Coordinates of C-alpha atoms in Angstrom, one line a residue:
Chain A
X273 CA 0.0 0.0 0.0
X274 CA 2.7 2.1 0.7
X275 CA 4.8 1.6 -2.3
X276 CA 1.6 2.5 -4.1
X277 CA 1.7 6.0 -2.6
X278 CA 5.3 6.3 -3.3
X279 CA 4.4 5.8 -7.2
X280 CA 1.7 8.4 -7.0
X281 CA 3.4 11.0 -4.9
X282 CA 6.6 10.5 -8.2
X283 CA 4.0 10.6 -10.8
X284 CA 2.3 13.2 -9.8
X285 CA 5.7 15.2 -8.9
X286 CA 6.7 14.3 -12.5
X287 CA 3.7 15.2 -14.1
X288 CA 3.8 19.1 -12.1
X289 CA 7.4 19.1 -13.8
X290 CA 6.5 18.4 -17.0
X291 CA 3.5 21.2 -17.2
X292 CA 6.1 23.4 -15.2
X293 CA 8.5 22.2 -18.6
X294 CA 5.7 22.6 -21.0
X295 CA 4.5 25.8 -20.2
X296 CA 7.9 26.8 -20.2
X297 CA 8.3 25.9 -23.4
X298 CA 5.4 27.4 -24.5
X299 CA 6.2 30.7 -23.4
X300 CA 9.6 30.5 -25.1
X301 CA 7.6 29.4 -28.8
X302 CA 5.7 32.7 -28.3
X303 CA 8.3 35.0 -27.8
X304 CA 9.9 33.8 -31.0
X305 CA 6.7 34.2 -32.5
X306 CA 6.4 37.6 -31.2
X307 CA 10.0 38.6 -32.5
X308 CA 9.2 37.3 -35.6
X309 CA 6.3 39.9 -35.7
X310 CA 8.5 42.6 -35.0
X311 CA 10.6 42.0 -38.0
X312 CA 7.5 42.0 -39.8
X313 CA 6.5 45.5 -38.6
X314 CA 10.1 46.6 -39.2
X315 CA 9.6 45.2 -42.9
X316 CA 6.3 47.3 -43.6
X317 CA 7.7 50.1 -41.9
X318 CA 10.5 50.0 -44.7
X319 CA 7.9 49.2 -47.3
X320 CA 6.2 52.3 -46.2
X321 CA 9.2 54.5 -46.4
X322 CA 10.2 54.0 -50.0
X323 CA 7.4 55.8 -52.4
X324 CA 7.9 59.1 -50.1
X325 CA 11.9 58.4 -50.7
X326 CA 11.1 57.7 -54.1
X327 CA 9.0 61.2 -54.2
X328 CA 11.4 63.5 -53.2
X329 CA 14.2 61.9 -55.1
X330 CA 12.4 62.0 -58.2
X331 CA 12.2 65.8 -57.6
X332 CA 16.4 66.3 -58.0
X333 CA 17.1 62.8 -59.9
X334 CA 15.1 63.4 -63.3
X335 CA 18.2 61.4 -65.3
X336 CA 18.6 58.4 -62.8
X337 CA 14.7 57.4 -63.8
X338 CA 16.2 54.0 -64.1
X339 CA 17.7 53.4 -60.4
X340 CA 14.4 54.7 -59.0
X341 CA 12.3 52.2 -61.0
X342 CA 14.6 49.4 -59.5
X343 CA 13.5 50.6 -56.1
X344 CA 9.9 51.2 -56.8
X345 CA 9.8 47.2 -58.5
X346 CA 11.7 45.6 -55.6
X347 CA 9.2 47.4 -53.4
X348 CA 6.3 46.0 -55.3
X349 CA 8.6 42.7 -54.8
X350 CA 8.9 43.0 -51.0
X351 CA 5.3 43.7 -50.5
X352 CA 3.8 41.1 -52.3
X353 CA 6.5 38.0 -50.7
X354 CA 5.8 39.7 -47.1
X355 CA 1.5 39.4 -48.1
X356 CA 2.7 35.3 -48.8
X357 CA 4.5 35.2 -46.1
X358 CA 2.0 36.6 -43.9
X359 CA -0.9 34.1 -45.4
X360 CA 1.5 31.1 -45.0
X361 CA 3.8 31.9 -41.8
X362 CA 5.0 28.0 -42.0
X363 CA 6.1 28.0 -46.0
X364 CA 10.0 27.8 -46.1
X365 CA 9.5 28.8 -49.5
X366 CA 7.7 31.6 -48.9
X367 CA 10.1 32.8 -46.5
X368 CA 13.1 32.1 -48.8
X369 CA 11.4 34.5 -51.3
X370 CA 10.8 37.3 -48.4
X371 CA 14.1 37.5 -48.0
X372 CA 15.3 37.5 -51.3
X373 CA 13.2 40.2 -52.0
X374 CA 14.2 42.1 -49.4
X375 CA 17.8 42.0 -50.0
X376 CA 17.2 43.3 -53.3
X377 CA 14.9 46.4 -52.1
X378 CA 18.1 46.8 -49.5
X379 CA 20.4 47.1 -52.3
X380 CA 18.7 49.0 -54.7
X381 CA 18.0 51.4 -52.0
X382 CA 21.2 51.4 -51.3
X383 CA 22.4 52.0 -55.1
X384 CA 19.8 54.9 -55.0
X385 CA 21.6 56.5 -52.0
X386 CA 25.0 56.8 -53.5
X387 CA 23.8 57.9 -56.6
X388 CA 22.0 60.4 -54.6
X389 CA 25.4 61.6 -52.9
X390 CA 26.5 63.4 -56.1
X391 CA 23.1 65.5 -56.1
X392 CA 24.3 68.5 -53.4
X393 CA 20.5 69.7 -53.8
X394 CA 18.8 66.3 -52.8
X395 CA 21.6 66.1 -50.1
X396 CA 20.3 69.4 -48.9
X397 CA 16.7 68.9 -48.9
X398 CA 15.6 68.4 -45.2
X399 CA 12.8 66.3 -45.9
X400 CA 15.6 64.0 -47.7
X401 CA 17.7 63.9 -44.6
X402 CA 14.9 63.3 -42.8
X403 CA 13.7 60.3 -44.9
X404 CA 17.4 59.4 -44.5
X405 CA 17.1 59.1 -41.0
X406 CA 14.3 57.2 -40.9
X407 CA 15.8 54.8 -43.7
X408 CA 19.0 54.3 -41.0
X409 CA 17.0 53.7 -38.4
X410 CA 14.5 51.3 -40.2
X411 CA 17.7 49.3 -41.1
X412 CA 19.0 49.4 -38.0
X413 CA 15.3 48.4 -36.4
X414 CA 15.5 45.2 -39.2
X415 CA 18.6 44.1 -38.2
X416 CA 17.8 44.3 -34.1
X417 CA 14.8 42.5 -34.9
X418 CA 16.6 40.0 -36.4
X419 CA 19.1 40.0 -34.1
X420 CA 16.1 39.6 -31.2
X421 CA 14.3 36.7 -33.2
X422 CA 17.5 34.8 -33.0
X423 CA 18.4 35.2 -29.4
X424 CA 14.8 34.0 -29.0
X425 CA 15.3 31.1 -31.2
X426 CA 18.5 30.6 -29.4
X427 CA 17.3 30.7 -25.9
X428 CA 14.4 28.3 -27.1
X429 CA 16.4 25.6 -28.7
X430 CA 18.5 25.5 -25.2
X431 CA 15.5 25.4 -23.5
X432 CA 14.1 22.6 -25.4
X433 CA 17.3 20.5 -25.8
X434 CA 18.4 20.9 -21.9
X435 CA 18.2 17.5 -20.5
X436 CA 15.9 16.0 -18.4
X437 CA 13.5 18.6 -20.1
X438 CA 14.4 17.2 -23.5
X439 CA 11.9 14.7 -22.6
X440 CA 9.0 16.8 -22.5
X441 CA 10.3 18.7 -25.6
X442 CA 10.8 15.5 -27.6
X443 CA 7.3 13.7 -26.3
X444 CA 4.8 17.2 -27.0
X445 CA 6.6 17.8 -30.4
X446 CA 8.3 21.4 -29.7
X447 CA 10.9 21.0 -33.1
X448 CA 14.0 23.3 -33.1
X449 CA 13.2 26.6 -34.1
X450 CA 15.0 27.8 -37.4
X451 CA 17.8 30.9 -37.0
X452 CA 17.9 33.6 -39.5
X453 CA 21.3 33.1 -41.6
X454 CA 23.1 36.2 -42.0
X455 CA 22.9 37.1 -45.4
X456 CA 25.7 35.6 -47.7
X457 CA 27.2 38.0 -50.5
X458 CA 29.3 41.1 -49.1
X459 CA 27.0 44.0 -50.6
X460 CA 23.9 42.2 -48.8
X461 CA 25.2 42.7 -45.6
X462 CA 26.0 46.2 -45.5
X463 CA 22.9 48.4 -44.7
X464 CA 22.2 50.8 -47.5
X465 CA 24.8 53.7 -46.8
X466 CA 23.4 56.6 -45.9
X467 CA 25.2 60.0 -45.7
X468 CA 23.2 63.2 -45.2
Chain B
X43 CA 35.9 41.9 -25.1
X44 CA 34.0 38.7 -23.3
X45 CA 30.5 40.5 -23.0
X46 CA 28.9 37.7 -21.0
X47 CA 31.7 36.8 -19.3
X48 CA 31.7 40.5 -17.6
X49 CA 28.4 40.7 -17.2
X50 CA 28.3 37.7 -15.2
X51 CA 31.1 38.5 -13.1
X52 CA 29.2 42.0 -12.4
X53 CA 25.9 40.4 -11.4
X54 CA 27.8 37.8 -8.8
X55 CA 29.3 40.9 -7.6
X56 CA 26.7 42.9 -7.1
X57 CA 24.8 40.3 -5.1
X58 CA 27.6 39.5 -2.7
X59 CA 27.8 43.3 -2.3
X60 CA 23.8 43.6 -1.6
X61 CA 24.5 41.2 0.8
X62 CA 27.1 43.1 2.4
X63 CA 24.9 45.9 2.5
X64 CA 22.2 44.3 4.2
X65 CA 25.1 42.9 6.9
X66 CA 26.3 46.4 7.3
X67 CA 22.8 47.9 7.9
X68 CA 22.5 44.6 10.7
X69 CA 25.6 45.3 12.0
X70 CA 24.9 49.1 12.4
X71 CA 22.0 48.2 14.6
X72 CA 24.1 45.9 16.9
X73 CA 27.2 48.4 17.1
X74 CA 24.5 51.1 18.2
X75 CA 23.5 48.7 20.7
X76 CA 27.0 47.9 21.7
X77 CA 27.5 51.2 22.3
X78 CA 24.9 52.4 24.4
X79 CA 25.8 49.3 26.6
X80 CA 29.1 50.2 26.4
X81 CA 28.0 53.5 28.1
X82 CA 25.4 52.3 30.5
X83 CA 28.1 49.9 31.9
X84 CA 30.6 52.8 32.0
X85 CA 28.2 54.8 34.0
X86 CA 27.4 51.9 36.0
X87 CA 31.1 51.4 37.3
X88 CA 31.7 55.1 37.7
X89 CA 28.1 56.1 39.7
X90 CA 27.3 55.2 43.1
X91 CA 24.1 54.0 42.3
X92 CA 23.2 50.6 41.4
X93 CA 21.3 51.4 37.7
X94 CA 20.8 47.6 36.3
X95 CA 19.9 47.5 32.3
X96 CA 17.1 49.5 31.2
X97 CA 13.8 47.0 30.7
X98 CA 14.0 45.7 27.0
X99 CA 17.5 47.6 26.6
X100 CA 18.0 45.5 23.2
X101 CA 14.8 45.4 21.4
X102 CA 14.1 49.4 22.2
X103 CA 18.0 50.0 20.5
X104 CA 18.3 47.5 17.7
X105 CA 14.1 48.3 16.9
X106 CA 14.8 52.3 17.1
X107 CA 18.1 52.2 15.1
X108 CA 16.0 50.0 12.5
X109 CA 12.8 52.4 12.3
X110 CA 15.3 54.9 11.6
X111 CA 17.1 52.9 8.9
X112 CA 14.2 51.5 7.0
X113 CA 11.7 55.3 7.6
X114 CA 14.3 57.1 6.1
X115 CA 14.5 54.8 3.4
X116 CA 11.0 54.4 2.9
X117 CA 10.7 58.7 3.0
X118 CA 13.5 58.6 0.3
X119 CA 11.9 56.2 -1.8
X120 CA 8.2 57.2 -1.6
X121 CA 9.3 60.6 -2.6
X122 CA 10.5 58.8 -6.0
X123 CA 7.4 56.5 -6.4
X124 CA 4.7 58.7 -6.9
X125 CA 3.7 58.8 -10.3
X126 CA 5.5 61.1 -12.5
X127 CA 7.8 61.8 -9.9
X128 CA 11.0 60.8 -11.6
X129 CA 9.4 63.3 -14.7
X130 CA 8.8 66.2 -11.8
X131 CA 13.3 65.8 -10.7
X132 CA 14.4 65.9 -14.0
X133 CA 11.9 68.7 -14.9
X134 CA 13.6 70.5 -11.8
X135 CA 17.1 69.7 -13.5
X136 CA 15.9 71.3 -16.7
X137 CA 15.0 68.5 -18.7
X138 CA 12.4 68.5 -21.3
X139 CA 11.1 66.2 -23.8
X140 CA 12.5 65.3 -27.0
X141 CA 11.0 66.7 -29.8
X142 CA 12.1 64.7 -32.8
X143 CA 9.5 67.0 -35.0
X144 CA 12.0 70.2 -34.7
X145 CA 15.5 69.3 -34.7
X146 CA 17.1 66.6 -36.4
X147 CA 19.1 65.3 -33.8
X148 CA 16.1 64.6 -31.8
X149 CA 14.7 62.8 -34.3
X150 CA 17.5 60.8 -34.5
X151 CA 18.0 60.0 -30.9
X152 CA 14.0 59.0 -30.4
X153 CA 14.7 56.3 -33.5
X154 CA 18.0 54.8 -31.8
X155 CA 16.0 54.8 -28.5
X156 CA 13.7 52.6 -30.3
X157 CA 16.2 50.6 -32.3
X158 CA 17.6 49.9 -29.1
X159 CA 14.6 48.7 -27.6
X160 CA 13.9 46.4 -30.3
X161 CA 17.7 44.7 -29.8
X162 CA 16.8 44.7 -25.9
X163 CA 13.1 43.7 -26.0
X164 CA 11.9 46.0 -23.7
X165 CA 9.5 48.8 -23.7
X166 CA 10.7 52.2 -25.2
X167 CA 11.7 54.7 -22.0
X168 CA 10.5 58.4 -22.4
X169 CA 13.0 60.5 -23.9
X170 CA 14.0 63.8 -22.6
X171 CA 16.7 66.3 -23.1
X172 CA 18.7 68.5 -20.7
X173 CA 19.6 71.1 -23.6
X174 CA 21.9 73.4 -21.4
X175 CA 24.6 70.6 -20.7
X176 CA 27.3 70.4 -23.2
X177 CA 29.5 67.5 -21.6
X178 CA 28.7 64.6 -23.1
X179 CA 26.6 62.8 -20.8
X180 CA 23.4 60.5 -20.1
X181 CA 21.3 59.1 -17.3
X182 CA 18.7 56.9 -17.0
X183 CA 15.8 57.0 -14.3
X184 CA 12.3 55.9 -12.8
X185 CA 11.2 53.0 -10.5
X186 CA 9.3 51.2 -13.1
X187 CA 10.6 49.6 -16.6
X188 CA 7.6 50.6 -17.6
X189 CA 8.0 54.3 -16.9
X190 CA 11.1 54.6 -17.4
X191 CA 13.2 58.2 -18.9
X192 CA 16.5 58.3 -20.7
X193 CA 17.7 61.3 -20.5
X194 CA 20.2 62.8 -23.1
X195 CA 23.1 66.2 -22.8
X196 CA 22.9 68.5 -25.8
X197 CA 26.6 67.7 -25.6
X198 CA 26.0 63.9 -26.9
X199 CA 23.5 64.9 -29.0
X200 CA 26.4 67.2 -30.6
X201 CA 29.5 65.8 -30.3
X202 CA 28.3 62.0 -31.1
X203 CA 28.1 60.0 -34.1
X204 CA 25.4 58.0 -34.6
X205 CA 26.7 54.5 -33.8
X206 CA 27.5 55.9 -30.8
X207 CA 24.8 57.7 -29.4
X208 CA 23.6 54.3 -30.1
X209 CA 26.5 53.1 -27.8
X210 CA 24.9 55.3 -25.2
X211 CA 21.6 55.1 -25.5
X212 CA 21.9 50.9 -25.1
X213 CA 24.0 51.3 -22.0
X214 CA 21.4 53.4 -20.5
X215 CA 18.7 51.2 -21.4
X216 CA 21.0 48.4 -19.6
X217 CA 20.7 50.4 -16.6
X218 CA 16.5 50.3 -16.8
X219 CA 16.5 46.6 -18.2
X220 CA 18.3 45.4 -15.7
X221 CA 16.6 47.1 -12.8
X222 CA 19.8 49.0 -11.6
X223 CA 17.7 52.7 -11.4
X224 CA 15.4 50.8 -8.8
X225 CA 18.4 49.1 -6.8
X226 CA 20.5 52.6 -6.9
X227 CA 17.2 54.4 -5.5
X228 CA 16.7 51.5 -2.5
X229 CA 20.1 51.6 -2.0
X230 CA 20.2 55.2 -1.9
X231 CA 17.2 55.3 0.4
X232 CA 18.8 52.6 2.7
X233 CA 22.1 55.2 3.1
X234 CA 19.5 58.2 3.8
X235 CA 18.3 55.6 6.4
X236 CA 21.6 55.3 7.9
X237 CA 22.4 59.1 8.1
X238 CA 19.4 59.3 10.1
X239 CA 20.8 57.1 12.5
X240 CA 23.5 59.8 12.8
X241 CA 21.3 62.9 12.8
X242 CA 19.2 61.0 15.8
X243 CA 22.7 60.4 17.5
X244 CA 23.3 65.1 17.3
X245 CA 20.1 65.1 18.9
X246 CA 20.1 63.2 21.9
X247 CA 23.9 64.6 22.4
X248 CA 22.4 68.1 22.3
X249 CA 20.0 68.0 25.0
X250 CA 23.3 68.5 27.2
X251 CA 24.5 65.7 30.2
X252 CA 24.8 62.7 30.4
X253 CA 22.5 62.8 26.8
X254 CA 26.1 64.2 25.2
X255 CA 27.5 60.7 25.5
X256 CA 25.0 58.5 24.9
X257 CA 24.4 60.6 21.6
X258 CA 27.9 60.5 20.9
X259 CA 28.2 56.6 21.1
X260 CA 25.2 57.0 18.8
X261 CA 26.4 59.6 16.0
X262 CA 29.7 57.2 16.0
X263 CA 28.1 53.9 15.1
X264 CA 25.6 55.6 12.8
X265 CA 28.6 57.5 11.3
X266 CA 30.4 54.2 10.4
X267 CA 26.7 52.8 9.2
X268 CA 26.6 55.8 7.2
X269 CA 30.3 55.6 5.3
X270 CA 29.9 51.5 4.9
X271 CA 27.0 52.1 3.1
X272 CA 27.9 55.0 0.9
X273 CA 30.8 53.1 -0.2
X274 CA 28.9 49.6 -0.3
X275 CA 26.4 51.9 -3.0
X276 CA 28.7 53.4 -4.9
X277 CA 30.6 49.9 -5.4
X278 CA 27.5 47.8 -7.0
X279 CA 27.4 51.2 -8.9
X280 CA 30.5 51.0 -10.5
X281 CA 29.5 47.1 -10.8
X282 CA 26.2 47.9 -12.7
X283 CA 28.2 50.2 -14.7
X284 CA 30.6 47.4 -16.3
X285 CA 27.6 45.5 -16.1
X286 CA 26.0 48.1 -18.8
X287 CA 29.1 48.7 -20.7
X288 CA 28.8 45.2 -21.8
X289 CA 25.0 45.1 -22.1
X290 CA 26.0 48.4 -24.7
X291 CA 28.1 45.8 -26.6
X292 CA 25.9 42.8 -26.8
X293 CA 22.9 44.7 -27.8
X294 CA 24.5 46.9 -30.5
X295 CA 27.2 44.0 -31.6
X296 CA 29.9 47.0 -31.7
X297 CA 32.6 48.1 -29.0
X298 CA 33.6 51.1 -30.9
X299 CA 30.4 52.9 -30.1
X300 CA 30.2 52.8 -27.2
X301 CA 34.1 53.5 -27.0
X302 CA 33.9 56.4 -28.8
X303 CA 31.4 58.0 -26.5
X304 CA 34.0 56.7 -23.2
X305 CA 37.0 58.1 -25.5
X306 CA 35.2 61.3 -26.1
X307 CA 34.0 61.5 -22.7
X308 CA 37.9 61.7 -21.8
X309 CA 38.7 64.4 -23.8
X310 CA 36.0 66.6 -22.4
X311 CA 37.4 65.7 -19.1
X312 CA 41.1 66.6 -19.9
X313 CA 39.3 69.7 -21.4
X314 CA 37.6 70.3 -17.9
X315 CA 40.8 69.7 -15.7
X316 CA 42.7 72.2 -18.0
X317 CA 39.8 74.6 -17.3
X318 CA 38.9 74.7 -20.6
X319 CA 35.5 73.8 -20.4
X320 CA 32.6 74.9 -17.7
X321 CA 32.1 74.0 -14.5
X322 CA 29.6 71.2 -13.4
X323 CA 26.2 71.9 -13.4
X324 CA 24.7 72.4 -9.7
X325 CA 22.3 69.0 -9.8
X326 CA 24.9 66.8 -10.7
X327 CA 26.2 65.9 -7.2
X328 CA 22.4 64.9 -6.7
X329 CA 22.7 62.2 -9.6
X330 CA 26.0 61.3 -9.8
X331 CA 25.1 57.9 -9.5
X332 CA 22.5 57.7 -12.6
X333 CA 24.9 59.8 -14.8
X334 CA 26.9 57.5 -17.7
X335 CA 30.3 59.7 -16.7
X336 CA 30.9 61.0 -13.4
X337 CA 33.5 63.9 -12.5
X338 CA 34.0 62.0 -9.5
X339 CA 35.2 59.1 -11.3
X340 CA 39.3 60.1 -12.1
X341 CA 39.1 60.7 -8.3
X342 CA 38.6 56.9 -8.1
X343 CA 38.4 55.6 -4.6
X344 CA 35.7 53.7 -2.2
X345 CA 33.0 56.5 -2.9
X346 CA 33.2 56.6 -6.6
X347 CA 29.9 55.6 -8.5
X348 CA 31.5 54.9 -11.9
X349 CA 34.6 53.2 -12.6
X350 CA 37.9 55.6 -14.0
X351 CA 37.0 56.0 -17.5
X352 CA 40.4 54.6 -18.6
X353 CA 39.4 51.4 -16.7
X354 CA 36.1 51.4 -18.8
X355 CA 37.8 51.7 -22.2
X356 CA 40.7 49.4 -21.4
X357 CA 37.8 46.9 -20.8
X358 CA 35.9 47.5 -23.9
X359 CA 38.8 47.6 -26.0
X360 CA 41.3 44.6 -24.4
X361 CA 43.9 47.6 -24.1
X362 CA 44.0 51.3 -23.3
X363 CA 42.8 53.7 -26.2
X364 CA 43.2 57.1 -26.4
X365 CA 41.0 60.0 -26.2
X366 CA 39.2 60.8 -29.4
X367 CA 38.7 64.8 -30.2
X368 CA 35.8 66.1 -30.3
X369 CA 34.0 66.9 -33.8
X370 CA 30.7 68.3 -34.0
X371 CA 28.7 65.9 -36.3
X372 CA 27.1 67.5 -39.0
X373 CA 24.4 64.9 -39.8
X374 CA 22.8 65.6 -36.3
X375 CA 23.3 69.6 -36.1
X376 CA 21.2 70.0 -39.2
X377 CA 17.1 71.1 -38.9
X378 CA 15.2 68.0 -39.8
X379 CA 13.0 70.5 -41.8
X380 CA 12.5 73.9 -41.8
X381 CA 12.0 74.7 -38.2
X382 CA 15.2 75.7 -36.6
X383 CA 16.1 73.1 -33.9
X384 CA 15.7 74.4 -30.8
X385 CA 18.6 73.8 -27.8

């Protein structure tokens, strides 16, 4: 009889650990979910940034009709992969495509600002700087995000392959979340130069 | 630079130094009630009379020493807590909101605020100005992560770059992220606390008589409760400081912004002990310890609240660096549209 209550005094110790575990884990899904978001917002934030850009450029650049274009279709690009994306969260391809498209909006942006260096009027123009700003910061703000998402990811994956709570992670399903690779060619990486 | 390395080592310390603090606020109590016996005993041997303790002699000395300690800390404290009252200081200071709509510079520093924010996933701080303070400086206040002010010199906002405002902008959201501008405040309170021990000991000892050395044995014990816990404060400052230097470094994955801020934080002090540049302004003794550079610091020593800068980049950097001149940046300085920017 006694044995008995040993067994349900560990099973029921076990089983508090495990939704302790689970919960845990939980939480730590969500976050990543959450920081995922905010690279979304950081996205449409940039999306939203670029016909104004475009705008005032267009005002000083009338012979660089060309590099504008580029920007306005790799906009067009971006928005319509992040609308995918956003429909199908889980679709690798999907995702693959987001961030191929943004990496060319990032680089024709950036083609778009050192063209724009050898206009000294667009320089000049203070709502130009101040779309400049807000272009550095929105780059910035996409990189932290990613930088957060990972971290996140990070923390989770520890979380999740940690043993004895391994177990729990292994038994519920709770895969390894994916990291965000840094992008791979040179110009990619840098963040469109901006110099007002 | 091993960011989580340091940061480690600065958390572990600052615990065993809260600790401390807590034994030195214990041990002020008993060494007030050493005292006093001390005394009684002494007038005991050198009366005729036969006096015998006092009825509850150590609860009524280790209980009023404690109300003392933990009334002035709560008085300190409370002060703090009501809402807005952080706002209502740094108003007094001469603070003001940013206004990112009028001046370029504040535009810029709202977005790094929030940049930073996003790298440290926590809620964006108010962000205020004090636009009369040309040394490079920044502090960070308020009780409450969720309430919290960074608070930027016109000097940073002229004399930095970008990357590393950013630098100082992520060590001061360290400071709120990791709760330091509550600990610094309870600490601070705690001290307050302790000097009232002190202040209690001047009054018994002025009502004349035998009162002069019983309040003698009292200002003594609450003087060395007093000093113990200044310097215990101002060491998990200088703790919570390297602790947000490398917070600065993780969040923003770059030393040299940070450094460049500690670099041409130097050179304005160089400037300042050649008498080149102003004198202090009158509130900063008041928050030394929330500041991101204290005058104090090149003093070094036990009452310090920031490490010597030197110490700080020679951290950052694996070796010592030298002082970067200062250039007013351009970028920032210009109006963000056709309102002048205000300062």
């Amino acid at each position: 009889m006694a044995t008995t209550w040993w067994v349900l005094a560990a099973l029921g110790v076990a089983l508090v650990w495990a939704v302790w575990v689970f919960n845990g884990l939980v939480q730590r899904r969500n976050r990543i979910a959450n920081a995922f978001g905010q690279i979304d917002v950081q996205l449409k934030r940039r999306h939203d940034l670029v016909p104004n850009l475009v705008e005032v450029a267009k005002r000083y650049l009338a012979h660089e009709a060309a590099t504008l274009e580029a920007v306005t279709r790799a906009r067009g690009a971006a928005v319509s992969a992040a609308g995918s994306v956003r429909q199908q969260p889980a679709d690798a391809q999907a995702l693959a495509q987001l961030a191929v498209a943004e990496a060319a909006l990032a680089g024709s942006l950036g083609r778009l600002m050192v063209v724009a260096e050898a206009y000294p009027e667009l320089k000049a123009d203070a709502t130009m700087r101040s779309l400049g700003e807000e272009l550095t910061s929105t780059e910035n703000r996409i990189g932290f995000a990613r930088q957060a998402y990972n971290d996140e990811a990070l923390a989770y994956n520890d979380a999740a392959a940690r043993f004895p709570d391994l177990v729990v992670a292994r038994l519920l399903g709770f895969l390894p979340a994916t990291m965000l690779q840094a992008t791979q060619s040179e110009a990619e990486r840098q963040a469109p130069r901006v110099a007002f | 630079m091993r960011i989580f390395e340091h940061q480690d080592a600065a958390r572990s310390r600052t615990l065993r130094l809260v600790l401390l603090f807590i034994l030195a606020v214990a041990a002020t109590a008993a060494a007030v009630h050493a005292a006093l016996w001390l005394c009684w005993q002494l007038l005991d041997a050198l009366l005729p009379l036969e006096l015998g303790l006092p009825h509850r002699f150590l609860a009524v000395n280790i209980g009023v020493t404690l109300l003392l300690v933990l009334g002035g800390w709560w008085i300190e404290t409370s002060n703090l807590a009501l809402p807005g009252g952080t706002e209502r200081l740094l108003r007094r200071i001469g603070a003001r909101e940013a206004r990112p709509g009028s001046s370029a510079a504040e535009q810029r520093l709202c977005n790094i605020v929030e940049e930073v924010c996003i790298a440290a996933h926590m809620p964006c701080p108010e962000v205020m100005v004090l636009p009369r303070v040309q040394a490079i400086n920044a502090l960070a206040a308020g009780l409450d992560p969720a309430a919290s002010v960074v608070v930027v010199t016109q000097g940073a906002l002229d004399w930095l770059t970008r990357d590393e405002l950013q630098g100082l902008v992520a060590h001061e959201c360290s400071h709120i992220h990791e709760g330091d501008t509550r600990l610094n405040t309870q600490l601070a309170g705690m001290v307050t606390g302790l000097e009232l021990v002190w202040r209690f000991g001047d009054q018994v000892r002025e009502r004349g008589g035998l009162a002069v050395l019983f309040g003698s044995a009292i200002m003594a014990m609450g003087s060395f409760g007093w000093w113990a816990g200044r310097a215990l404060q101002a060491a998990v400052a200088r703790q919570r400081e390297l602790l947000a230097d490398a917070r600065a470094v993780q969040w923003t994955r770059s030393r040299d912004g940070l450094g460049g801020v500690l670099r041409k934080a130097l050179t304005q002090q160089q400037q300042s002990a050649a008498g080149a540049a102003g004198t202090d302004p009158a509130w900063k003794p008041v928050l030394q310890h929330l500041l991101l550079v204290s005058g104090a610091a090149e003093r070094g020593g036990w009452l310090a609240a920031h490490p010597p800068l030197a110490l700080r980049i020679q951290r950052l950097y694996g070796r010592a660096m030298p002082a970067l001149p200062l250039q007013a940046d351009g970028a920032a300085t210009q109006p963000a549209d056709l309102t002048p920017a205000t300062a």
